[in-house]
PDB file of C-alpha atoms in Angstrom:
ATOM      1  CA  MET A  19      -1.314  20.666  38.124  1.00  0.00           C
ATOM      2  CA  ILE A  20      -1.197  19.669  34.476  1.00  0.00           C
ATOM      3  CA  SER A  21      -0.925  15.901  34.004  1.00  0.00           C
ATOM      4  CA  MET A  22       1.715  14.979  31.468  1.00  0.00           C
ATOM      5  CA  PRO A  23       2.158  11.658  29.629  1.00  0.00           C
ATOM      6  CA  ASP A  24       4.555   9.327  31.418  1.00  0.00           C
ATOM      7  CA  SER A  25       6.637   8.689  28.342  1.00  0.00           C
ATOM      8  CA  PRO A  26       8.895  11.073  26.378  1.00  0.00           C
ATOM      9  CA  PHE A  27       7.754   9.359  23.179  1.00  0.00           C
ATOM     10  CA  TYR A  28       4.397  11.182  23.348  1.00  0.00           C
ATOM     11  CA  HIS A  29       6.330  14.447  23.011  1.00  0.00           C
ATOM     12  CA  PHE A  30       6.392  14.840  19.186  1.00  0.00           C
ATOM     13  CA  ASN A  31       5.092  17.329  16.748  1.00  0.00           C
ATOM     14  CA  ALA A  32       3.192  16.105  13.612  1.00  0.00           C
ATOM     15  CA  SER A  33       1.011  17.652  10.932  1.00  0.00           C
ATOM     16  CA  PHE A  34      -1.074  14.504  10.656  1.00  0.00           C
ATOM     17  CA  ASP A  35      -2.712  12.086  13.147  1.00  0.00           C
ATOM     18  CA  ALA A  36       0.208   9.948  14.047  1.00  0.00           C
ATOM     19  CA  ILE A  37      -1.495   7.636  16.462  1.00  0.00           C
ATOM     20  CA  ASP A  38      -4.430   6.999  14.126  1.00  0.00           C
ATOM     21  CA  THR A  39      -2.005   6.228  11.285  1.00  0.00           C
ATOM     22  CA  ILE A  40      -0.415   3.461  13.332  1.00  0.00           C
ATOM     23  CA  GLN A  41      -3.667   2.101  14.557  1.00  0.00           C
ATOM     24  CA  ARG A  42      -5.170   1.922  11.013  1.00  0.00           C
ATOM     25  CA  HIS A  43      -2.335  -0.248   9.883  1.00  0.00           C
ATOM     26  CA  ALA A  44      -2.498  -2.752  12.730  1.00  0.00           C
ATOM     27  CA  ARG A  45      -3.696  -6.224  11.671  1.00  0.00           C
ATOM     28  CA  ALA A  46      -6.331  -8.109  13.634  1.00  0.00           C
ATOM     29  CA  ASP A  47      -5.823 -11.459  11.915  1.00  0.00           C
ATOM     30  CA  LEU A  48      -2.262 -12.191  13.247  1.00  0.00           C
ATOM     31  CA  LYS A  49      -1.051 -15.688  14.064  1.00  0.00           C
ATOM     32  CA  SER A  50       1.993 -16.517  16.233  1.00  0.00           C
ATOM     33  CA  ASP A  51       4.986 -18.399  14.942  1.00  0.00           C
ATOM     34  CA  ALA A  52       7.196 -20.231  17.483  1.00  0.00           C
ATOM     35  CA  ALA A  53      10.350 -19.284  15.483  1.00  0.00           C
ATOM     36  CA  PHE A  54       9.648 -15.541  15.353  1.00  0.00           C
ATOM     37  CA  LEU A  55       8.381 -12.517  17.198  1.00  0.00           C
ATOM     38  CA  THR A  56       5.453 -11.244  15.149  1.00  0.00           C
ATOM     39  CA  ASN A  57       4.728  -7.517  15.255  1.00  0.00           C
ATOM     40  CA  PHE A  58       1.449  -5.612  14.827  1.00  0.00           C
ATOM     41  CA  LEU A  59       1.876  -5.527  11.056  1.00  0.00           C
ATOM     42  CA  GLY A  60       2.431  -9.204  10.782  1.00  0.00           C
ATOM     43  CA  VAL A  61       6.203  -8.864  10.266  1.00  0.00           C
ATOM     44  CA  LYS A  62       8.236 -11.772  11.589  1.00  0.00           C
ATOM     45  CA  ILE A  63      11.481 -11.010  13.343  1.00  0.00           C
ATOM     46  CA  ALA A  64      13.951 -13.825  14.108  1.00  0.00           C
ATOM     47  CA  ILE A  65      14.821 -13.914  17.835  1.00  0.00           C
ATOM     48  CA  ARG A  66      18.498 -14.478  17.186  1.00  0.00           C
ATOM     49  CA  TYR A  67      18.852 -11.153  15.529  1.00  0.00           C
ATOM     50  CA  PHE A  68      18.708  -9.392  18.889  1.00  0.00           C
ATOM     51  CA  PRO A  69      20.123 -11.595  21.663  1.00  0.00           C
ATOM     52  CA  GLY A  70      19.344 -10.152  25.077  1.00  0.00           C
ATOM     53  CA  ILE A  71      16.509  -8.139  23.731  1.00  0.00           C
ATOM     54  CA  LEU A  72      14.228 -10.652  22.106  1.00  0.00           C
ATOM     55  CA  ASP A  73      15.235 -13.725  24.091  1.00  0.00           C
ATOM     56  CA  GLY A  74      12.278 -15.863  24.940  1.00  0.00           C
ATOM     57  CA  LYS A  75       9.851 -13.915  22.712  1.00  0.00           C
ATOM     58  CA  GLY A  76       9.476 -16.604  20.028  1.00  0.00           C
ATOM     59  CA  GLY A  77       5.809 -17.269  19.436  1.00  0.00           C
ATOM     60  CA  GLU A  78       4.669 -13.854  20.795  1.00  0.00           C
ATOM     61  CA  VAL A  79       2.574 -11.338  18.893  1.00  0.00           C
ATOM     62  CA  GLU A  80       3.413  -7.768  19.785  1.00  0.00           C
ATOM     63  CA  PRO A  81       0.815  -5.124  20.599  1.00  0.00           C
ATOM     64  CA  ILE A  82       0.613  -1.845  18.812  1.00  0.00           C
ATOM     65  CA  PRO A  83       3.754   0.145  19.569  1.00  0.00           C
ATOM     66  CA  ILE A  84       2.179   3.140  21.370  1.00  0.00           C
ATOM     67  CA  PRO A  85       4.123   4.925  22.645  1.00  0.00           C
ATOM     68  CA  ALA A  86       7.037   2.691  21.637  1.00  0.00           C
ATOM     69  CA  ASN A  87       8.341  -0.827  21.383  1.00  0.00           C
ATOM     70  CA  TRP A  88      11.842  -2.242  21.600  1.00  0.00           C
ATOM     71  CA  HIS A  89      13.219  -0.451  18.553  1.00  0.00           C
ATOM     72  CA  ALA A  90      10.921   2.452  17.434  1.00  0.00           C
ATOM     73  CA  ASP A  91       8.463   4.950  18.779  1.00  0.00           C
ATOM     74  CA  ILE A  92       5.217   6.693  17.594  1.00  0.00           C
ATOM     75  CA  ALA A  93       7.128   9.283  15.581  1.00  0.00           C
ATOM     76  CA  GLU A  94       9.108   6.825  13.491  1.00  0.00           C
ATOM     77  CA  TRP A  95       6.347   4.285  13.089  1.00  0.00           C
ATOM     78  CA  ALA A  96       3.766   6.929  12.141  1.00  0.00           C
ATOM     79  CA  PHE A  97       5.895   8.696   9.507  1.00  0.00           C
ATOM     80  CA  ALA A  98       7.109   5.527   7.924  1.00  0.00           C
ATOM     81  CA  LEU A  99       3.509   4.320   7.583  1.00  0.00           C
ATOM     82  CA  ARG A 100       2.426   7.718   6.444  1.00  0.00           C
ATOM     83  CA  SER A 101       4.750   7.268   3.475  1.00  0.00           C
ATOM     84  CA  VAL A 102       2.856   4.069   2.605  1.00  0.00           C
ATOM     85  CA  ASP A 103      -0.519   5.910   2.880  1.00  0.00           C
ATOM     86  CA  MET A 104       0.650   8.542   0.404  1.00  0.00           C
ATOM     87  CA  ALA A 105       2.159   6.136  -2.216  1.00  0.00           C
ATOM     88  CA  GLU A 106       0.408   5.221  -5.427  1.00  0.00           C
ATOM     89  CA  LYS A 107       0.661   2.002  -7.446  1.00  0.00           C
ATOM     90  CA  THR A 108       4.198   1.176  -6.410  1.00  0.00           C
ATOM     91  CA  PHE A 109       5.816   1.817  -3.049  1.00  0.00           C
ATOM     92  CA  ARG A 110       9.504   2.253  -3.225  1.00  0.00           C
ATOM     93  CA  ALA A 111      11.701   2.391  -0.135  1.00  0.00           C
ATOM     94  CA  VAL A 112      15.450   2.900   0.217  1.00  0.00           C
ATOM     95  CA  GLU A 113      16.842   2.155   3.715  1.00  0.00           C
ATOM     96  CA  LEU A 114      20.376   3.318   4.366  1.00  0.00           C
ATOM     97  CA  GLY A 115      22.123   1.098   6.976  1.00  0.00           C
ATOM     98  CA  CYS A 116      19.268  -1.272   6.759  1.00  0.00           C
ATOM     99  CA  GLY A 117      20.411  -3.823   9.348  1.00  0.00           C
ATOM    100  CA  TRP A 118      17.964  -6.743   9.219  1.00  0.00           C
ATOM    101  CA  GLY A 119      15.751  -4.853   6.826  1.00  0.00           C
ATOM    102  CA  CYS A 120      13.536  -3.379   9.552  1.00  0.00           C
ATOM    103  CA  TRP A 121      11.883  -0.564   7.578  1.00  0.00           C
ATOM    104  CA  LEU A 122      11.920  -2.445   4.326  1.00  0.00           C
ATOM    105  CA  ASN A 123       9.962  -5.288   5.933  1.00  0.00           C
ATOM    106  CA  ASN A 124       7.521  -3.088   7.903  1.00  0.00           C
ATOM    107  CA  THR A 125       6.673  -0.517   5.221  1.00  0.00           C
ATOM    108  CA  GLY A 126       6.783  -3.239   2.580  1.00  0.00           C
ATOM    109  CA  ALA A 127       4.309  -5.367   4.473  1.00  0.00           C
ATOM    110  CA  ALA A 128       2.012  -2.342   5.000  1.00  0.00           C
ATOM    111  CA  ALA A 129       2.222  -1.393   1.333  1.00  0.00           C
ATOM    112  CA  ARG A 130       1.486  -5.062   0.194  1.00  0.00           C
ATOM    113  CA  ARG A 131      -1.575  -5.093   2.366  1.00  0.00           C
ATOM    114  CA  ARG A 132      -2.728  -1.893   0.618  1.00  0.00           C
ATOM    115  CA  GLY A 133      -2.448  -3.692  -2.651  1.00  0.00           C
ATOM    116  CA  LEU A 134       0.657  -1.805  -3.867  1.00  0.00           C
ATOM    117  CA  ALA A 135       3.556  -3.236  -5.730  1.00  0.00           C
ATOM    118  CA  VAL A 136       6.764  -2.939  -3.699  1.00  0.00           C
ATOM    119  CA  ASP A 137      10.390  -2.128  -4.591  1.00  0.00           C
ATOM    120  CA  LEU A 138      12.591  -2.448  -1.477  1.00  0.00           C
ATOM    121  CA  ILE A 139      16.196  -1.394  -1.611  1.00  0.00           C
ATOM    122  CA  GLY A 140      18.653  -1.558   1.350  1.00  0.00           C
ATOM    123  CA  ILE A 141      22.341  -0.949   1.843  1.00  0.00           C
ATOM    124  CA  GLU A 142      24.294  -2.410   4.780  1.00  0.00           C
ATOM    125  CA  GLY A 143      27.918  -2.628   5.722  1.00  0.00           C
ATOM    126  CA  ASP A 144      27.883  -5.541   8.148  1.00  0.00           C
ATOM    127  CA  GLU A 145      28.075  -8.829   6.163  1.00  0.00           C
ATOM    128  CA  GLU A 146      26.003 -10.835   8.717  1.00  0.00           C
ATOM    129  CA  HIS A 147      23.324  -8.118   8.818  1.00  0.00           C
ATOM    130  CA  VAL A 148      23.105  -8.313   5.002  1.00  0.00           C
ATOM    131  CA  GLY A 149      22.336 -12.026   5.511  1.00  0.00           C
ATOM    132  CA  PHE A 150      19.729 -11.124   8.137  1.00  0.00           C
ATOM    133  CA  ALA A 151      18.049  -8.725   5.747  1.00  0.00           C
ATOM    134  CA  LEU A 152      17.900 -11.148   2.854  1.00  0.00           C
ATOM    135  CA  GLU A 153      16.592 -13.888   5.261  1.00  0.00           C
ATOM    136  CA  SER A 154      13.941 -11.684   6.795  1.00  0.00           C
ATOM    137  CA  LEU A 155      12.534 -10.371   3.485  1.00  0.00           C
ATOM    138  CA  VAL A 156      12.166 -14.046   2.321  1.00  0.00           C
ATOM    139  CA  ALA A 157      10.612 -15.107   5.629  1.00  0.00           C
ATOM    140  CA  ASN A 158       8.052 -12.321   5.316  1.00  0.00           C
ATOM    141  CA  GLY A 159       7.001 -13.436   1.864  1.00  0.00           C
ATOM    142  CA  PHE A 160       8.638 -10.892  -0.451  1.00  0.00           C
ATOM    143  CA  LEU A 161       9.681 -12.155  -3.829  1.00  0.00           C
ATOM    144  CA  ARG A 162      13.245 -11.964  -4.960  1.00  0.00           C
ATOM    145  CA  ASP A 163      12.383  -9.427  -7.654  1.00  0.00           C
ATOM    146  CA  GLU A 164      10.700  -7.172  -5.056  1.00  0.00           C
ATOM    147  CA  PHE A 165      13.906  -6.359  -3.048  1.00  0.00           C
ATOM    148  CA  ARG A 166      17.626  -5.671  -3.444  1.00  0.00           C
ATOM    149  CA  ILE A 167      20.201  -5.558  -0.595  1.00  0.00           C
ATOM    150  CA  VAL A 168      23.573  -4.040  -1.337  1.00  0.00           C
ATOM    151  CA  HIS A 169      26.629  -4.936   0.771  1.00  0.00           C
ATOM    152  CA  GLY A 170      28.228  -1.473   1.069  1.00  0.00           C
ATOM    153  CA  VAL A 171      27.766   1.902   2.678  1.00  0.00           C
ATOM    154  CA  ALA A 172      25.863   4.940   1.733  1.00  0.00           C
ATOM    155  CA  ALA A 173      28.106   7.952   1.062  1.00  0.00           C
ATOM    156  CA  PRO A 174      28.156  11.350  -0.593  1.00  0.00           C
ATOM    157  CA  ARG A 175      30.190   9.994  -3.554  1.00  0.00           C
ATOM    158  CA  ARG A 176      31.501   6.785  -5.041  1.00  0.00           C
ATOM    159  CA  SER A 177      34.565   5.784  -3.055  1.00  0.00           C
ATOM    160  CA  LYS A 178      35.972   3.084  -0.754  1.00  0.00           C
ATOM    161  CA  ALA A 179      34.988   2.846   2.862  1.00  0.00           C
ATOM    162  CA  LEU A 180      36.139   0.778   5.835  1.00  0.00           C
ATOM    163  CA  PHE A 181      33.522  -1.014   7.856  1.00  0.00           C
ATOM    164  CA  PRO A 182      34.264  -2.537  11.285  1.00  0.00           C
ATOM    165  CA  VAL A 183      34.394  -6.315  11.660  1.00  0.00           C
ATOM    166  CA  VAL A 184      32.681  -7.448  14.789  1.00  0.00           C
ATOM    167  CA  ALA A 185      32.520 -10.872  16.498  1.00  0.00           C
ATOM    168  CA  ASN A 186      28.746 -10.865  17.264  1.00  0.00           C
ATOM    169  CA  SER A 187      26.716  -8.918  14.713  1.00  0.00           C
ATOM    170  CA  GLY A 188      23.451  -9.597  16.497  1.00  0.00           C
ATOM    171  CA  ALA A 189      24.769  -7.780  19.565  1.00  0.00           C
ATOM    172  CA  VAL A 190      26.372  -4.839  17.713  1.00  0.00           C
ATOM    173  CA  TRP A 191      24.250  -2.360  15.768  1.00  0.00           C
ATOM    174  CA  GLY A 192      25.216   1.071  14.540  1.00  0.00           C
ATOM    175  CA  SER A 193      28.861   0.552  13.553  1.00  0.00           C
ATOM    176  CA  THR A 194      30.423   3.573  11.980  1.00  0.00           C
ATOM    177  CA  PRO A 195      32.312   3.386   8.660  1.00  0.00           C
ATOM    178  CA  VAL A 196      35.473   5.293   7.714  1.00  0.00           C
ATOM    179  CA  PHE A 197      34.790   7.151   4.503  1.00  0.00           C
ATOM    180  CA  ASP A 198      37.257   8.031   1.704  1.00  0.00           C
ATOM    181  CA  ALA A 199      39.748   5.548   2.980  1.00  0.00           C
ATOM    182  CA  THR A 200      43.349   6.176   1.934  1.00  0.00           C
ATOM    183  CA  ALA A 201      45.503   3.561   0.295  1.00  0.00           C
ATOM    184  CA  THR A 202      47.426   3.292   3.549  1.00  0.00           C
ATOM    185  CA  GLN A 203      44.252   2.760   5.587  1.00  0.00           C
ATOM    186  CA  ILE A 204      42.993   0.161   3.178  1.00  0.00           C
ATOM    187  CA  SER A 205      46.289  -1.738   3.291  1.00  0.00           C
ATOM    188  CA  GLU A 206      46.262  -1.659   7.052  1.00  0.00           C
ATOM    189  CA  ALA A 207      42.651  -2.866   7.211  1.00  0.00           C
ATOM    190  CA  LEU A 208      43.430  -5.783   4.870  1.00  0.00           C
ATOM    191  CA  ARG A 209      46.485  -6.676   6.902  1.00  0.00           C
ATOM    192  CA  ASN A 210      44.909  -6.793  10.389  1.00  0.00           C
ATOM    193  CA  GLY A 211      41.323  -7.855   9.511  1.00  0.00           C
ATOM    194  CA  SER A 212      39.723  -5.292  11.766  1.00  0.00           C
ATOM    195  CA  TYR A 213      37.810  -3.647   8.932  1.00  0.00           C
ATOM    196  CA  GLN A 214      36.226  -4.767   5.663  1.00  0.00           C
ATOM    197  CA  VAL A 215      36.932  -2.663   2.500  1.00  0.00           C
ATOM    198  CA  LEU A 216      33.561  -1.833   0.899  1.00  0.00           C
ATOM    199  CA  ASP A 217      32.291   0.180  -1.986  1.00  0.00           C
ATOM    200  CA  ALA A 218      30.569   3.396  -1.022  1.00  0.00           C
ATOM    201  CA  PHE A 219      27.522   4.485  -3.107  1.00  0.00           C
ATOM    202  CA  PRO A 220      25.601   7.771  -3.497  1.00  0.00           C
ATOM    203  CA  LEU A 221      21.862   7.667  -3.586  1.00  0.00           C
ATOM    204  CA  ALA A 222      21.549   7.773  -7.452  1.00  0.00           C
ATOM    205  CA  ASP A 223      23.459   4.456  -7.620  1.00  0.00           C
ATOM    206  CA  LEU A 224      20.994   2.803  -5.249  1.00  0.00           C
ATOM    207  CA  SER A 225      17.719   3.917  -6.693  1.00  0.00           C
ATOM    208  CA  GLY A 226      18.578   3.970 -10.351  1.00  0.00           C
ATOM    209  CA  GLY A 227      16.963   7.374 -10.664  1.00  0.00           C
ATOM    210  CA  LYS A 228      13.449   6.045  -9.908  1.00  0.00           C
ATOM    211  CA  PRO A 229      11.030   7.979  -7.527  1.00  0.00           C
ATOM    212  CA  ILE A 230      11.446   6.991  -3.862  1.00  0.00           C
ATOM    213  CA  ASP A 231       8.412   7.140  -1.582  1.00  0.00           C
ATOM    214  CA  LEU A 232      10.478   6.720   1.597  1.00  0.00           C
ATOM    215  CA  LEU A 233      14.178   7.328   2.060  1.00  0.00           C
ATOM    216  CA  HIS A 234      15.160   6.152   5.572  1.00  0.00           C
ATOM    217  CA  VAL A 235      18.479   7.719   6.738  1.00  0.00           C
ATOM    218  CA  ASP A 236      20.026   6.537   9.925  1.00  0.00           C
ATOM    219  CA  ILE A 237      23.801   6.412   9.500  1.00  0.00           C
ATOM    220  CA  GLN A 238      25.238   7.083  12.913  1.00  0.00           C
ATOM    221  CA  GLY A 239      25.913  10.815  12.756  1.00  0.00           C
ATOM    222  CA  GLY A 240      26.618  11.123   9.080  1.00  0.00           C
ATOM    223  CA  GLU A 241      23.087  12.262   8.168  1.00  0.00           C
ATOM    224  CA  THR A 242      23.722  15.927   7.487  1.00  0.00           C
ATOM    225  CA  ASP A 243      26.733  15.284   5.255  1.00  0.00           C
ATOM    226  CA  PHE A 244      24.863  12.683   3.284  1.00  0.00           C
ATOM    227  CA  VAL A 245      21.739  14.737   2.799  1.00  0.00           C
ATOM    228  CA  LYS A 246      23.721  17.857   1.725  1.00  0.00           C
ATOM    229  CA  ALA A 247      26.146  15.915  -0.596  1.00  0.00           C
ATOM    230  CA  ASN A 248      23.302  13.970  -2.215  1.00  0.00           C
ATOM    231  CA  PHE A 249      20.678  16.687  -2.173  1.00  0.00           C
ATOM    232  CA  ILE A 250      20.403  17.138  -5.890  1.00  0.00           C
ATOM    233  CA  ASP A 251      19.392  13.576  -6.201  1.00  0.00           C
ATOM    234  CA  ILE A 252      17.265  13.595  -3.088  1.00  0.00           C
ATOM    235  CA  ASP A 253      15.412  16.702  -4.245  1.00  0.00           C
ATOM    236  CA  ARG A 254      14.878  15.186  -7.689  1.00  0.00           C
ATOM    237  CA  HIS A 255      13.699  11.755  -6.606  1.00  0.00           C
ATOM    238  CA  VAL A 256      12.620  11.513  -2.947  1.00  0.00           C
ATOM    239  CA  ARG A 257       9.069  12.196  -1.907  1.00  0.00           C
ATOM    240  CA  ARG A 258       9.445  11.602   1.905  1.00  0.00           C
ATOM    241  CA  MET A 259      12.577  11.267   3.941  1.00  0.00           C
ATOM    242  CA  LEU A 260      12.739   9.855   7.495  1.00  0.00           C
ATOM    243  CA  VAL A 261      15.959  10.800   9.331  1.00  0.00           C
ATOM    244  CA  GLY A 262      17.270   9.360  12.541  1.00  0.00           C
ATOM    245  CA  THR A 263      19.163  12.187  14.218  1.00  0.00           C
ATOM    246  CA  HIS A 264      22.118  11.744  16.616  1.00  0.00           C
ATOM    247  CA  SER A 265      22.469  15.243  18.098  1.00  0.00           C
ATOM    248  CA  ARG A 266      20.704  18.559  18.499  1.00  0.00           C
ATOM    249  CA  ILE A 267      23.309  20.101  16.298  1.00  0.00           C
ATOM    250  CA  ILE A 268      22.397  17.643  13.428  1.00  0.00           C
ATOM    251  CA  GLU A 269      18.707  18.339  13.944  1.00  0.00           C
ATOM    252  CA  GLY A 270      19.119  22.146  13.739  1.00  0.00           C
ATOM    253  CA  ASP A 271      21.494  21.931  10.772  1.00  0.00           C
ATOM    254  CA  LEU A 272      19.128  19.611   8.869  1.00  0.00           C
ATOM    255  CA  MET A 273      16.060  21.793   9.716  1.00  0.00           C
ATOM    256  CA  ARG A 274      17.717  24.935   8.478  1.00  0.00           C
ATOM    257  CA  PHE A 275      19.006  23.391   5.300  1.00  0.00           C
ATOM    258  CA  LEU A 276      15.845  21.524   4.338  1.00  0.00           C
ATOM    259  CA  LEU A 277      13.525  24.435   5.072  1.00  0.00           C
ATOM    260  CA  GLU A 278      15.717  26.799   3.160  1.00  0.00           C
ATOM    261  CA  SER A 279      15.590  24.218   0.266  1.00  0.00           C
ATOM    262  CA  GLY A 280      11.814  24.329   0.212  1.00  0.00           C
ATOM    263  CA  TRP A 281      11.021  21.072   1.992  1.00  0.00           C
ATOM    264  CA  THR A 282       8.335  20.843   4.743  1.00  0.00           C
ATOM    265  CA  ILE A 283       8.569  18.988   7.962  1.00  0.00           C
ATOM    266  CA  GLU A 284       5.691  16.567   8.840  1.00  0.00           C
ATOM    267  CA  MET A 285       7.092  14.909  11.973  1.00  0.00           C
ATOM    268  CA  ASP A 286       9.586  15.991  14.637  1.00  0.00           C
ATOM    269  CA  ARG A 287      10.631  14.229  17.878  1.00  0.00           C
ATOM    270  CA  PRO A 288      13.966  15.561  19.115  1.00  0.00           C
ATOM    271  CA  CYS A 289      16.753  13.231  20.282  1.00  0.00           C
ATOM    272  CA  ILE A 290      16.574  12.324  23.944  1.00  0.00           C
ATOM    273  CA  PHE A 291      19.714  12.723  25.973  1.00  0.00           C
ATOM    274  CA  GLY A 292      20.881  12.840  29.612  1.00  0.00           C
ATOM    275  CA  LEU A 293      23.421  15.131  31.108  1.00  0.00           C
ATOM    276  CA  VAL A 294      26.677  13.561  32.194  1.00  0.00           C
ATOM    277  CA  ASP A 295      29.289  15.809  33.709  1.00  0.00           C
ATOM    278  CA  GLY A 296      27.792  18.752  31.981  1.00  0.00           C
ATOM    279  CA  GLN A 297      27.717  17.059  28.544  1.00  0.00           C
ATOM    280  CA  PRO A 298      24.730  15.754  26.584  1.00  0.00           C
ATOM    281  CA  GLN A 299      24.784  11.929  26.258  1.00  0.00           C
ATOM    282  CA  ILE A 300      22.381  10.535  23.651  1.00  0.00           C
ATOM    283  CA  GLN A 301      20.007   7.989  24.951  1.00  0.00           C
ATOM    284  CA  VAL A 302      17.486   7.746  22.101  1.00  0.00           C
ATOM    285  CA  ASP A 303      18.000   8.990  18.488  1.00  0.00           C
ATOM    286  CA  GLY A 304      15.676  11.740  17.286  1.00  0.00           C
ATOM    287  CA  VAL A 305      13.268  11.524  14.362  1.00  0.00           C
ATOM    288  CA  GLN A 306      12.542  14.014  11.643  1.00  0.00           C
ATOM    289  CA  GLY A 307      10.056  13.322   8.835  1.00  0.00           C
ATOM    290  CA  TRP A 308      10.422  15.453   5.718  1.00  0.00           C
ATOM    291  CA  VAL A 309       8.228  15.942   2.591  1.00  0.00           C
ATOM    292  CA  ASN A 310       9.300  17.163  -0.809  1.00  0.00           C
ATOM    293  CA  PRO A 311       6.458  19.435  -1.899  1.00  0.00           C
ATOM    294  CA  LYS A 312       7.669  19.577  -5.547  1.00  0.00           C
ATOM    295  CA  LEU A 313       7.128  15.830  -5.921  1.00  0.00           C
ATOM    296  CA  GLU A 314       3.898  15.737  -3.878  1.00  0.00           C
ATOM    297  CA  GLY A 315       2.471  18.433  -6.261  1.00  0.00           C
ATOM    298  CA  VAL A 316       3.548  16.724  -9.394  1.00  0.00           C
ATOM    299  CA  ARG A 317       2.181  13.333  -8.332  1.00  0.00           C
ATOM    300  CA  ARG A 318      -1.152  14.737  -7.340  1.00  0.00           C
ATOM    301  CA  GLY A 319      -1.585  16.853 -10.372  1.00  0.00           C
ATOM    302  CA  LYS A 320      -1.108  20.143  -8.672  1.00  0.00           C
ATOM    303  CA  ARG A 321       0.756  23.056 -10.218  1.00  0.00           C
ATOM    304  CA  LEU A 322       3.318  24.390  -7.786  1.00  0.00           C
ATOM    305  CA  VAL A 323       3.849  28.155  -7.928  1.00  0.00           C
TER     306      VAL A 323
END
């Protein structure tokens, strides 16, 4: 009988050595801090950001997340760090729905350790999470001119969006906005206080047209619409794109669209779901890591045929 790994997080496809990539970035000189959980990259995470998950972990130093830790697995860690490995001079990341600034902090820390300049851009709809992101970036030693956090939502076009107001932001992650809100919806939201009215921004507004080494897209089922609607800018400016997928339909749609658009896939770990009454119920988001060959070739002095 063939022995299989005991975790689904080993079941990924990658065109590079994912485990080696993670291990190379692990720091051996880490010190604990009683006020934070410290991960393998030296990034400090405030315990209060995740009540019920990180309770009692202040002062701990996490091991390398193979096959996974409490918020990401081999596939996501490896592709994010791969984008750092492939950057030159300045590492620029844009994280859509950035929460506490997870991937800005983690890739930014890895890039800084490589000696790269960093430009970290996040957008987040939850007002308290915006505060978490600003606080965490400062706590991890990033200078104010190295990052920008926008209180808003990522969308295919400039518009207004409604974002849910929650009582305990630390316990609620992954809220879904209402895009292209009508005047009636906005009026109702302002009246009952259940939603914030936020500006919605396309990618070009966030990056200012500068090249992006990593675009992290995890917007609760809106990935396909965002990628397709913003693809002219994505294709022009994004070198690598990490997408958190929320259904097999999204995965197949993205794969067909991006392959037909000339992009190549470097990492794939399908979403994990269970079957409930004959219906798929998502348990863990999927991961797709995409590369834009046009920009890779330009950056490395290659002529693309």
